[in-house]
Amino acid sequence: MTEAWDDQLLWYARAVRAMQGKPETDPTSWLFQANIHGTSSDSDNPEWNNCPHGGWFFLPWHRAYILCFEEIVRHVIKDELNGPDDWALPYWNYTRVTNGDPNSPESQACRRLPIEFLSPDWPDGKGDNPLFLGAPDRDTDAAAGHSIQWPEVNPHNAMQAPHFTGVTQFGSADTDSQLIHLNLGGSGQLEMQPHNLIHGFVGGVMSQFFSPRDPVFWLHHANIDRLWAAWLTNPDHQNPTDPDWLGFTHHFRNAQGNQVGFTSQDLLDEQQLGYMYESLTEGVGLKPPERLVAMLAAGANPPPETVVATTGPTGLGAESVTVPLSPEPTARASALPEAASPETPSRAILNIDEVRADTPPGTNYRVYVGARPDHEEDLDPEGPYFIGHLHFFGAVGSNAHHHEHGGSGLSFKFDITDQLTELRRLGRWDGEGIPPVVVTPAPLGPPPGAGPEARTRTVMPTVPPESRPRIGSVSLITTEP
């Protein structure tokens, strides 16, 4: 016998199994619903491969998506399985913190996959649990019950963003009236963290655009939707008022398999849509140290004044990698020190481009500037050297970027001006040369069953060699405001 299951998830598992037994052409089937988001190969079906990422329709589109999915599952439970008629989709609150301590055993447990997703068996001990996915469909470490670490899920920056629209803001970039499937560099703070990093942590199917084939996808997106509702509890936070956003119609299928449409304006009040969340105050982030800066997405800065340094392809893996940057011969020697001086308006921007992998690496990566990889204290994600994360959601194999983008990889931009200033203050950089960039796999939380003494113990993730995670190029530039 396995541990007791949550009743909502038990009915969910039964419905998943029933939906998986339907043909892909049935709009209420498991595969049809997943294909709306993305497929594992090219498709001519106009209803498939429609998920928008890196744009301001990310949140309303996914709200309508999980709303219709929830209706279909409820219909299956009630009418096909003779179950309750009030079933509701649970949310996976991996952002929950107990007693203000993100390292407590209770907090760590929230950042593991729920127990219902960790065993191949049903509660009665019989196999074929549809919520369980083994490797390579789910990352080995996540499937073993390791937890993602708090720095990878803390939604504080997103929840404090004052505006909805913009790559440094809450809800991603303005894409006018276009439903862009993947706008490189357009992800806002919530989409970057925790959304993309959870996809990377679970790995496997969840690392790719057909991620809804993993049953945990829907619980993950229910929590992202909850964080949107929580962000709006601040009276200073508002959704876009642009008619291009409000009037755009999102098309899905309902429980009867019929096409239905929702404008973004139709989706603004979750209670009017017939649901509400248990809590909009729990699991909304903890304030990180002031010295941490938010990651900026591509396109967030003016054109560069000077390309200071570059490097070519760099392979990543299960160990820390130091990326040596070569100074550009044409760059002014004073460009970088000027950018790190509080007396000048210049900014130093680190670009990391063509981030991709052949198969899901099952990990996210932390990026540092000026850190010593053999000094554990330098690799503290709340320390002065940390600048942000890399993930691989949408950059895996030929499926990257919905096929038509050719798997060229993702691009990331980090404003490292404050870090360079801090390095000079600490005496770790004298303004000469280029501080090294260090990329390391994000460690995982303690294994299941670890006692209180292991509350801060971490393990390094397993990165399959065939994954070949890599960076195409790194460049350091300075810009003028």
Short mmCIF file of C-alpha atoms in Angstrom, two decimals:
data_model
loop_
_atom_site.label_atom_id
_atom_site.label_comp_id
_atom_site.label_asym_id
_atom_site.label_seq_id
_atom_site.Cartn_x
_atom_site.Cartn_y
_atom_site.Cartn_z
CA MET A 1 0.00 0.00 0.00
CA THR A 2 1.19 3.55 -0.74
CA GLU A 3 0.68 6.69 1.34
CA ALA A 4 -2.86 8.01 1.50
CA TRP A 5 -3.79 10.10 -1.52
CA ASP A 6 -5.59 13.40 -1.57
CA ASP A 7 -9.15 12.65 -2.71
CA GLN A 8 -9.10 15.39 -5.35
CA LEU A 9 -5.96 13.91 -6.88
CA LEU A 10 -7.36 10.39 -6.76
CA TRP A 11 -10.33 11.47 -8.88
CA TYR A 12 -7.96 13.43 -11.09
CA ALA A 13 -5.88 10.31 -11.73
CA ARG A 14 -9.00 8.33 -12.63
CA ALA A 15 -10.07 11.04 -15.06
CA VAL A 16 -6.60 11.24 -16.61
CA ARG A 17 -6.69 7.50 -17.25
CA ALA A 18 -10.14 7.80 -18.85
CA MET A 19 -9.05 10.71 -21.06
CA GLN A 20 -5.91 8.86 -22.10
CA GLY A 21 -8.14 6.08 -23.41
CA LYS A 22 -9.86 8.38 -25.90
CA PRO A 23 -8.60 8.91 -29.46
CA GLU A 24 -6.39 11.91 -30.16
CA THR A 25 -9.07 13.30 -32.49
CA ASP A 26 -11.55 13.61 -29.59
CA PRO A 27 -11.35 17.22 -28.31
CA THR A 28 -11.88 15.97 -24.75
CA SER A 29 -9.06 13.43 -24.94
CA TRP A 30 -5.79 13.76 -23.06
CA LEU A 31 -3.67 14.13 -26.19
CA PHE A 32 -5.96 16.61 -27.93
CA GLN A 33 -5.94 18.84 -24.85
CA ALA A 34 -2.15 18.62 -24.56
CA ASN A 35 -1.71 19.28 -28.28
CA ILE A 36 -3.53 22.61 -27.97
CA HIS A 37 -0.43 23.78 -26.12
CA GLY A 38 2.15 21.97 -28.25
CA THR A 39 2.87 18.76 -30.11
CA SER A 40 5.93 16.55 -30.33
CA SER A 41 6.03 16.98 -34.12
CA ASP A 42 4.71 19.37 -36.73
CA SER A 43 0.94 19.48 -37.18
CA ASP A 44 -1.43 21.13 -39.63
CA ASN A 45 -4.25 21.27 -37.07
CA PRO A 46 -4.85 25.01 -36.46
CA GLU A 47 -6.09 24.29 -32.93
CA TRP A 48 -2.75 22.80 -31.88
CA ASN A 49 0.61 24.41 -31.08
CA ASN A 50 -1.03 27.61 -29.88
CA CYS A 51 0.58 28.32 -26.50
CA PRO A 52 1.88 31.90 -26.21
CA HIS A 53 5.14 32.41 -24.33
CA GLY A 54 7.11 35.61 -23.93
CA GLY A 55 4.08 37.81 -24.53
CA TRP A 56 1.27 39.51 -22.64
CA PHE A 57 -1.29 36.83 -23.58
CA PHE A 58 0.63 34.24 -21.56
CA LEU A 59 -1.55 34.61 -18.46
CA PRO A 60 -5.06 34.99 -19.95
CA TRP A 61 -4.48 32.24 -22.52
CA HIS A 62 -3.39 29.76 -19.87
CA ARG A 63 -6.27 30.79 -17.58
CA ALA A 64 -8.78 29.92 -20.30
CA TYR A 65 -6.84 26.75 -21.07
CA ILE A 66 -6.95 25.36 -17.53
CA LEU A 67 -10.55 26.57 -17.11
CA CYS A 68 -11.73 24.45 -20.04
CA PHE A 69 -9.52 21.56 -19.01
CA GLU A 70 -10.98 21.63 -15.50
CA GLU A 71 -14.49 21.57 -16.96
CA ILE A 72 -13.62 18.55 -19.11
CA VAL A 73 -12.09 16.65 -16.17
CA ARG A 74 -15.08 17.45 -13.94
CA HIS A 75 -17.44 16.20 -16.66
CA VAL A 76 -15.46 12.96 -16.99
CA ILE A 77 -15.49 12.44 -13.21
CA LYS A 78 -19.21 13.08 -12.86
CA ASP A 79 -20.71 11.63 -16.04
CA GLU A 80 -18.26 8.88 -16.97
CA LEU A 81 -16.91 7.78 -13.59
CA ASN A 82 -19.98 8.50 -11.42
CA GLY A 83 -17.90 10.69 -9.15
CA PRO A 84 -18.59 14.01 -7.40
CA ASP A 85 -19.93 16.94 -9.40
CA ASP A 86 -17.90 19.58 -7.54
CA TRP A 87 -14.37 18.47 -8.40
CA ALA A 88 -11.88 21.35 -8.75
CA LEU A 89 -8.33 21.39 -10.09
CA PRO A 90 -5.81 21.56 -7.21
CA TYR A 91 -2.80 23.86 -7.39
CA TRP A 92 0.75 22.83 -6.53
CA ASN A 93 1.88 25.48 -4.06
CA TYR A 94 5.65 25.06 -4.40
CA THR A 95 6.00 28.71 -3.33
CA ARG A 96 4.56 28.02 0.14
CA VAL A 97 6.83 28.78 3.11
CA THR A 98 6.04 27.66 6.65
CA ASN A 99 6.89 29.92 9.59
CA GLY A 100 8.95 32.18 7.35
CA ASP A 101 11.63 29.52 6.83
CA PRO A 102 12.05 28.29 3.23
CA ASN A 103 14.46 25.57 4.43
CA SER A 104 12.11 23.98 6.95
CA PRO A 105 11.15 20.35 6.24
CA GLU A 106 7.57 21.47 5.64
CA SER A 107 8.65 24.11 3.12
CA GLN A 108 10.97 21.65 1.39
CA ALA A 109 8.10 19.15 1.11
CA CYS A 110 6.01 21.73 -0.76
CA ARG A 111 8.74 21.97 -3.39
CA ARG A 112 8.73 18.24 -4.11
CA LEU A 113 6.36 16.67 -6.56
CA PRO A 114 3.20 15.68 -4.64
CA ILE A 115 3.30 12.07 -3.42
CA GLU A 116 0.57 11.09 -5.87
CA PHE A 117 3.04 11.79 -8.71
CA LEU A 118 5.97 9.88 -7.20
CA SER A 119 4.79 6.28 -7.21
CA PRO A 120 3.91 4.05 -10.18
CA ASP A 121 1.22 2.49 -7.99
CA TRP A 122 -2.32 3.48 -7.11
CA PRO A 123 -3.18 3.72 -3.39
CA ASP A 124 -4.14 0.03 -3.37
CA GLY A 125 -0.64 -0.91 -4.48
CA LYS A 126 -1.58 -1.78 -8.03
CA GLY A 127 0.51 -0.27 -10.82
CA ASP A 128 -0.32 1.93 -13.81
CA ASN A 129 -0.74 5.22 -11.92
CA PRO A 130 -1.22 7.78 -14.74
CA LEU A 131 0.15 10.63 -12.60
CA PHE A 132 3.55 8.94 -12.46
CA LEU A 133 6.04 9.38 -15.28
CA GLY A 134 9.40 7.64 -15.32
CA ALA A 135 12.58 8.71 -17.08
CA PRO A 136 12.98 10.10 -19.66
CA ASP A 137 9.45 11.54 -19.46
CA ARG A 138 10.27 13.12 -16.10
CA ASP A 139 13.65 14.02 -14.63
CA THR A 140 15.20 11.28 -12.51
CA ASP A 141 15.86 13.55 -9.52
CA ALA A 142 12.41 15.14 -9.50
CA ALA A 143 10.81 11.71 -9.88
CA ALA A 144 12.86 10.47 -6.90
CA GLY A 145 11.30 13.13 -4.70
CA HIS A 146 14.09 15.69 -4.47
CA SER A 147 12.91 19.26 -4.04
CA ILE A 148 13.68 22.33 -6.07
CA GLN A 149 15.51 24.96 -4.02
CA TRP A 150 13.87 28.15 -2.79
CA PRO A 151 16.01 30.57 -4.88
CA GLU A 152 14.59 28.94 -8.02
CA VAL A 153 10.92 29.40 -7.06
CA ASN A 154 10.80 32.56 -4.94
CA PRO A 155 8.24 34.74 -6.78
CA HIS A 156 9.11 37.93 -4.89
CA ASN A 157 10.45 39.90 -7.86
CA ALA A 158 7.37 39.10 -9.91
CA MET A 159 4.94 39.89 -7.11
CA GLN A 160 6.61 43.26 -6.48
CA ALA A 161 6.70 44.29 -10.15
CA PRO A 162 4.57 47.45 -10.37
CA HIS A 163 3.30 46.96 -13.93
CA PHE A 164 1.83 44.09 -15.92
CA THR A 165 3.46 44.72 -19.28
CA GLY A 166 7.18 44.56 -19.96
CA VAL A 167 10.07 42.14 -19.74
CA THR A 168 11.15 43.49 -16.35
CA GLN A 169 7.52 43.53 -15.19
CA PHE A 170 4.94 40.99 -14.09
CA GLY A 171 3.15 39.75 -17.19
CA SER A 172 5.60 39.67 -20.13
CA ALA A 173 6.11 41.84 -23.21
CA ASP A 174 3.49 43.72 -25.23
CA THR A 175 2.97 41.74 -28.44
CA ASP A 176 0.12 43.91 -29.77
CA SER A 177 -2.72 41.78 -31.13
CA GLN A 178 -0.43 38.90 -32.11
CA LEU A 179 -0.56 35.54 -30.34
CA ILE A 180 3.15 34.83 -30.63
CA HIS A 181 4.01 31.27 -29.68
CA LEU A 182 7.52 32.10 -28.48
CA ASN A 183 8.77 35.66 -28.26
CA LEU A 184 12.47 35.26 -27.51
CA GLY A 185 13.39 37.40 -24.54
CA GLY A 186 9.82 38.58 -23.95
CA SER A 187 9.14 36.67 -20.74
CA GLY A 188 8.14 38.76 -17.76
CA GLN A 189 9.15 38.13 -14.16
CA LEU A 190 6.41 35.59 -13.34
CA GLU A 191 6.97 33.63 -16.53
CA MET A 192 10.71 33.50 -15.85
CA GLN A 193 10.46 32.61 -12.17
CA PRO A 194 8.93 30.41 -10.98
CA HIS A 195 7.14 29.32 -14.18
CA ASN A 196 10.05 28.43 -16.47
CA LEU A 197 12.24 27.10 -13.66
CA ILE A 198 9.56 24.65 -12.48
CA HIS A 199 9.30 23.35 -16.05
CA GLY A 200 13.07 22.86 -16.02
CA PHE A 201 13.11 21.19 -12.62
CA VAL A 202 10.43 18.59 -13.44
CA GLY A 203 12.21 18.02 -16.74
CA GLY A 204 11.38 15.43 -19.36
CA VAL A 205 8.04 16.16 -20.98
CA MET A 206 7.68 19.32 -18.87
CA SER A 207 10.80 20.80 -20.50
CA GLN A 208 9.10 20.88 -23.88
CA PHE A 209 6.09 22.52 -25.47
CA PHE A 210 4.02 19.35 -25.22
CA SER A 211 4.42 19.71 -21.43
CA PRO A 212 0.66 19.28 -20.73
CA ARG A 213 1.16 15.57 -21.36
CA ASP A 214 2.64 15.51 -17.85
CA PRO A 215 -0.34 15.60 -15.45
CA VAL A 216 1.55 17.89 -13.05
CA PHE A 217 1.52 20.63 -15.72
CA TRP A 218 -2.06 21.54 -14.86
CA LEU A 219 -1.37 21.85 -11.13
CA HIS A 220 1.70 23.97 -11.90
CA HIS A 221 -0.29 26.36 -14.06
CA ALA A 222 -3.07 26.56 -11.50
CA ASN A 223 -0.47 27.98 -9.11
CA ILE A 224 0.79 30.43 -11.74
CA ASP A 225 -2.83 31.53 -12.24
CA ARG A 226 -3.19 31.90 -8.46
CA LEU A 227 -0.12 34.13 -8.34
CA TRP A 228 -1.72 36.37 -10.99
CA ALA A 229 -4.80 36.68 -8.78
CA ALA A 230 -2.58 37.35 -5.76
CA TRP A 231 -0.61 40.05 -7.61
CA LEU A 232 -3.87 41.88 -8.27
CA THR A 233 -4.72 42.08 -4.56
CA ASN A 234 -2.32 45.02 -4.45
CA PRO A 235 -4.50 48.03 -5.36
CA ASP A 236 -1.59 49.58 -7.28
CA HIS A 237 -1.38 46.58 -9.63
CA GLN A 238 -3.58 46.55 -12.72
CA ASN A 239 -4.12 44.44 -15.80
CA PRO A 240 -3.58 46.03 -19.23
CA THR A 241 -6.31 48.34 -20.49
CA ASP A 242 -5.16 48.24 -24.12
CA PRO A 243 -7.99 47.11 -26.45
CA ASP A 244 -5.52 44.82 -28.26
CA TRP A 245 -5.16 42.86 -25.02
CA LEU A 246 -8.68 43.11 -23.66
CA GLY A 247 -10.42 42.26 -26.92
CA PHE A 248 -8.28 39.35 -28.07
CA THR A 249 -10.24 36.07 -28.22
CA HIS A 250 -8.76 32.78 -27.01
CA HIS A 251 -10.33 29.62 -28.48
CA PHE A 252 -10.61 26.25 -26.75
CA ARG A 253 -12.92 23.23 -26.42
CA ASN A 254 -15.45 22.68 -23.65
CA ALA A 255 -16.65 19.50 -21.94
CA GLN A 256 -18.96 18.74 -24.86
CA GLY A 257 -16.09 19.08 -27.31
CA ASN A 258 -17.50 22.29 -28.77
CA GLN A 259 -15.40 25.33 -29.59
CA VAL A 260 -15.68 28.21 -27.13
CA GLY A 261 -14.03 31.61 -27.06
CA PHE A 262 -12.98 33.96 -24.28
CA THR A 263 -11.66 37.47 -24.66
CA SER A 264 -8.97 38.50 -22.21
CA GLN A 265 -11.55 40.80 -20.64
CA ASP A 266 -13.80 37.78 -20.02
CA LEU A 267 -11.02 36.23 -17.96
CA LEU A 268 -10.17 39.00 -15.51
CA ASP A 269 -12.25 37.86 -12.52
CA GLU A 270 -11.71 34.25 -11.52
CA GLN A 271 -14.69 34.31 -9.14
CA GLN A 272 -17.02 35.28 -11.98
CA LEU A 273 -15.55 32.33 -13.88
CA GLY A 274 -16.73 30.06 -11.08
CA TYR A 275 -13.65 29.39 -8.99
CA MET A 276 -11.54 30.89 -6.23
CA TYR A 277 -8.27 30.04 -4.50
CA GLU A 278 -7.86 28.81 -0.96
CA SER A 279 -5.25 31.49 -0.27
CA LEU A 280 -3.94 34.54 -2.09
CA THR A 281 -1.55 35.46 0.73
CA GLU A 282 0.31 32.18 1.27
CA GLY A 283 3.22 31.36 -0.99
CA VAL A 284 3.68 34.78 -2.58
CA GLY A 285 7.42 35.21 -1.99
CA LEU A 286 10.03 36.37 0.48
CA LYS A 287 12.15 39.46 0.01
CA PRO A 288 15.68 38.54 -1.12
CA PRO A 289 18.78 40.56 -0.19
CA GLU A 290 18.75 44.08 -1.63
CA ARG A 291 21.92 43.44 -3.62
CA LEU A 292 20.21 40.88 -5.84
CA VAL A 293 19.10 42.35 -9.15
CA ALA A 294 16.32 41.06 -11.35
CA MET A 295 17.15 39.41 -14.63
CA LEU A 296 16.38 41.49 -17.69
CA ALA A 297 15.09 39.79 -20.80
CA ALA A 298 16.43 40.32 -24.30
CA GLY A 299 15.46 43.63 -25.80
CA ALA A 300 15.06 45.39 -22.46
CA ASN A 301 18.03 47.69 -22.96
CA PRO A 302 19.08 50.32 -25.50
CA PRO A 303 21.59 49.44 -28.21
CA PRO A 304 25.07 48.71 -26.85
CA GLU A 305 27.70 51.40 -26.85
CA THR A 306 30.59 48.95 -26.60
CA VAL A 307 31.04 45.22 -26.95
CA VAL A 308 33.60 44.66 -24.22
CA ALA A 309 34.19 40.91 -24.36
CA THR A 310 32.89 37.74 -25.99
CA THR A 311 33.30 33.98 -25.98
CA GLY A 312 32.17 31.11 -28.16
CA PRO A 313 30.30 27.87 -27.43
CA THR A 314 30.47 26.45 -23.91
CA GLY A 315 29.27 23.02 -22.82
CA LEU A 316 27.42 22.63 -19.53
CA GLY A 317 26.94 19.56 -17.38
CA ALA A 318 26.75 18.36 -13.79
CA GLU A 319 29.71 20.48 -12.62
CA SER A 320 30.45 24.19 -12.44
CA VAL A 321 31.84 25.70 -15.62
CA THR A 322 33.93 28.86 -15.82
CA VAL A 323 33.31 30.85 -18.98
CA PRO A 324 36.40 32.92 -19.85
CA LEU A 325 35.53 36.11 -21.69
CA SER A 326 38.05 37.45 -24.20
CA PRO A 327 38.36 41.25 -24.38
CA GLU A 328 37.40 42.75 -27.72
CA PRO A 329 40.41 44.45 -29.33
CA THR A 330 38.34 47.45 -30.40
CA ALA A 331 36.78 48.04 -26.97
CA ARG A 332 37.86 50.99 -24.87
CA ALA A 333 39.84 49.76 -21.88
CA SER A 334 37.85 52.06 -19.61
CA ALA A 335 34.40 51.00 -20.81
CA LEU A 336 33.77 48.29 -18.21
CA PRO A 337 35.26 50.14 -15.20
CA GLU A 338 33.16 53.17 -16.15
CA ALA A 339 30.02 51.03 -16.18
CA ALA A 340 30.89 49.75 -12.70
CA SER A 341 31.36 53.25 -11.32
CA PRO A 342 28.42 54.88 -9.48
CA GLU A 343 29.50 58.22 -10.95
CA THR A 344 28.61 57.22 -14.52
CA PRO A 345 25.25 56.35 -16.11
CA SER A 346 26.62 53.40 -18.09
CA ARG A 347 25.31 49.89 -17.52
CA ALA A 348 27.11 46.58 -17.94
CA ILE A 349 24.99 43.90 -19.61
CA LEU A 350 25.85 40.20 -19.87
CA ASN A 351 24.22 38.44 -22.84
CA ILE A 352 24.01 34.64 -22.87
CA ASP A 353 22.68 33.38 -26.19
CA GLU A 354 21.76 30.13 -27.96
CA VAL A 355 21.05 28.26 -24.73
CA ARG A 356 19.75 24.82 -25.68
CA ALA A 357 20.05 21.05 -25.16
CA ASP A 358 19.52 17.92 -27.22
CA THR A 359 17.33 16.26 -24.57
CA PRO A 360 15.96 17.64 -21.28
CA PRO A 361 18.87 18.19 -18.86
CA GLY A 362 16.57 18.00 -15.85
CA THR A 363 18.12 21.02 -14.18
CA ASN A 364 18.27 24.78 -14.24
CA TYR A 365 21.57 26.63 -13.97
CA ARG A 366 22.69 29.49 -11.74
CA VAL A 367 24.93 32.19 -13.17
CA TYR A 368 27.57 34.11 -11.21
CA VAL A 369 30.09 36.80 -12.08
CA GLY A 370 33.47 36.96 -10.35
CA ALA A 371 32.79 33.84 -8.25
CA ARG A 372 35.42 31.21 -7.47
CA PRO A 373 33.84 27.86 -8.37
CA ASP A 374 35.91 26.00 -5.75
CA HIS A 375 34.70 28.30 -2.95
CA GLU A 376 31.24 27.21 -1.80
CA GLU A 377 30.57 30.57 -0.16
CA ASP A 378 30.91 32.30 -3.55
CA LEU A 379 28.09 30.16 -4.98
CA ASP A 380 25.47 31.40 -2.54
CA PRO A 381 22.42 32.47 -4.62
CA GLU A 382 21.84 35.24 -2.09
CA GLY A 383 25.46 36.40 -2.27
CA PRO A 384 27.08 39.23 -4.23
CA TYR A 385 28.18 37.10 -7.20
CA PHE A 386 24.82 35.62 -8.21
CA ILE A 387 23.11 37.26 -11.20
CA GLY A 388 20.29 34.93 -12.28
CA HIS A 389 19.21 31.66 -13.87
CA LEU A 390 19.30 29.80 -17.16
CA HIS A 391 16.54 27.34 -18.07
CA PHE A 392 15.82 25.11 -21.07
CA PHE A 393 12.03 25.30 -21.36
CA GLY A 394 11.37 25.44 -25.09
CA ALA A 395 15.02 24.94 -26.04
CA VAL A 396 15.26 21.15 -26.16
CA GLY A 397 16.02 19.22 -29.35
CA SER A 398 14.18 19.80 -32.60
CA ASN A 399 11.02 20.67 -30.66
CA ALA A 400 12.61 23.92 -29.53
CA HIS A 401 10.63 26.99 -30.44
CA HIS A 402 7.67 25.18 -31.95
CA HIS A 403 9.71 23.59 -34.72
CA GLU A 404 9.76 26.56 -37.08
CA HIS A 405 12.46 28.33 -35.09
CA GLY A 406 14.91 25.53 -35.72
CA GLY A 407 15.97 24.99 -32.14
CA SER A 408 18.34 27.96 -32.13
CA GLY A 409 18.04 28.29 -28.37
CA LEU A 410 17.08 30.88 -25.80
CA SER A 411 18.67 34.23 -25.02
CA PHE A 412 19.15 35.78 -21.60
CA LYS A 413 20.23 39.27 -20.55
CA PHE A 414 21.55 40.21 -17.12
CA ASP A 415 22.33 43.70 -15.85
CA ILE A 416 25.50 43.04 -13.83
CA THR A 417 26.39 46.65 -13.08
CA ASP A 418 25.66 46.33 -9.37
CA GLN A 419 27.65 43.10 -9.13
CA LEU A 420 30.70 44.70 -10.74
CA THR A 421 30.43 47.63 -8.35
CA GLU A 422 30.25 45.20 -5.43
CA LEU A 423 33.26 43.24 -6.72
CA ARG A 424 35.31 46.43 -6.71
CA ARG A 425 34.13 47.31 -3.22
CA LEU A 426 35.10 43.85 -1.95
CA GLY A 427 38.51 44.08 -3.61
CA ARG A 428 37.73 41.10 -5.84
CA TRP A 429 38.19 43.07 -9.06
CA ASP A 430 40.41 46.08 -9.66
CA GLY A 431 38.82 47.12 -12.93
CA GLU A 432 41.46 45.38 -15.02
CA GLY A 433 40.51 42.50 -17.29
CA ILE A 434 37.16 40.75 -17.32
CA PRO A 435 35.72 38.99 -14.24
CA PRO A 436 34.94 35.33 -15.00
CA VAL A 437 31.41 34.08 -15.50
CA VAL A 438 30.59 30.86 -13.65
CA VAL A 439 27.62 28.65 -14.53
CA THR A 440 26.64 25.86 -12.14
CA PRO A 441 23.71 23.43 -11.96
CA ALA A 442 21.09 24.48 -9.41
CA PRO A 443 21.41 22.05 -6.49
CA LEU A 444 18.42 20.13 -5.20
CA GLY A 445 16.91 19.89 -1.75
CA PRO A 446 17.42 17.00 0.66
CA PRO A 447 16.15 13.58 -0.37
CA PRO A 448 12.75 12.32 0.80
CA GLY A 449 12.70 11.25 4.42
CA ALA A 450 15.70 13.36 5.42
CA GLY A 451 15.54 14.45 9.04
CA PRO A 452 15.72 18.00 10.43
CA GLU A 453 19.53 17.81 10.48
CA ALA A 454 19.47 17.69 6.67
CA ARG A 455 17.28 20.76 6.26
CA THR A 456 19.99 22.74 4.46
CA ARG A 457 21.75 19.80 2.80
CA THR A 458 21.76 19.85 -0.97
CA VAL A 459 22.70 17.40 -3.70
CA MET A 460 23.82 18.09 -7.22
CA PRO A 461 21.40 17.09 -9.98
CA THR A 462 21.93 14.27 -12.42
CA VAL A 463 22.53 15.63 -15.94
CA PRO A 464 22.30 12.92 -18.63
CA PRO A 465 25.35 13.09 -20.94
CA GLU A 466 23.13 12.79 -24.01
CA SER A 467 21.37 16.00 -22.99
CA ARG A 468 24.37 18.15 -24.01
CA PRO A 469 23.18 21.42 -22.42
CA ARG A 470 25.21 24.26 -23.85
CA ILE A 471 25.62 27.95 -24.44
CA GLY A 472 26.26 29.23 -27.95
CA SER A 473 27.89 32.53 -27.03
CA VAL A 474 28.40 34.98 -24.20
CA SER A 475 29.06 38.69 -24.62
CA LEU A 476 29.57 41.58 -22.25
CA ILE A 477 28.47 45.02 -23.38
CA THR A 478 28.09 48.48 -21.94
CA THR A 479 25.13 50.71 -22.65
CA GLU A 480 24.17 54.31 -22.12
CA PRO A 481 20.78 55.16 -20.54
#
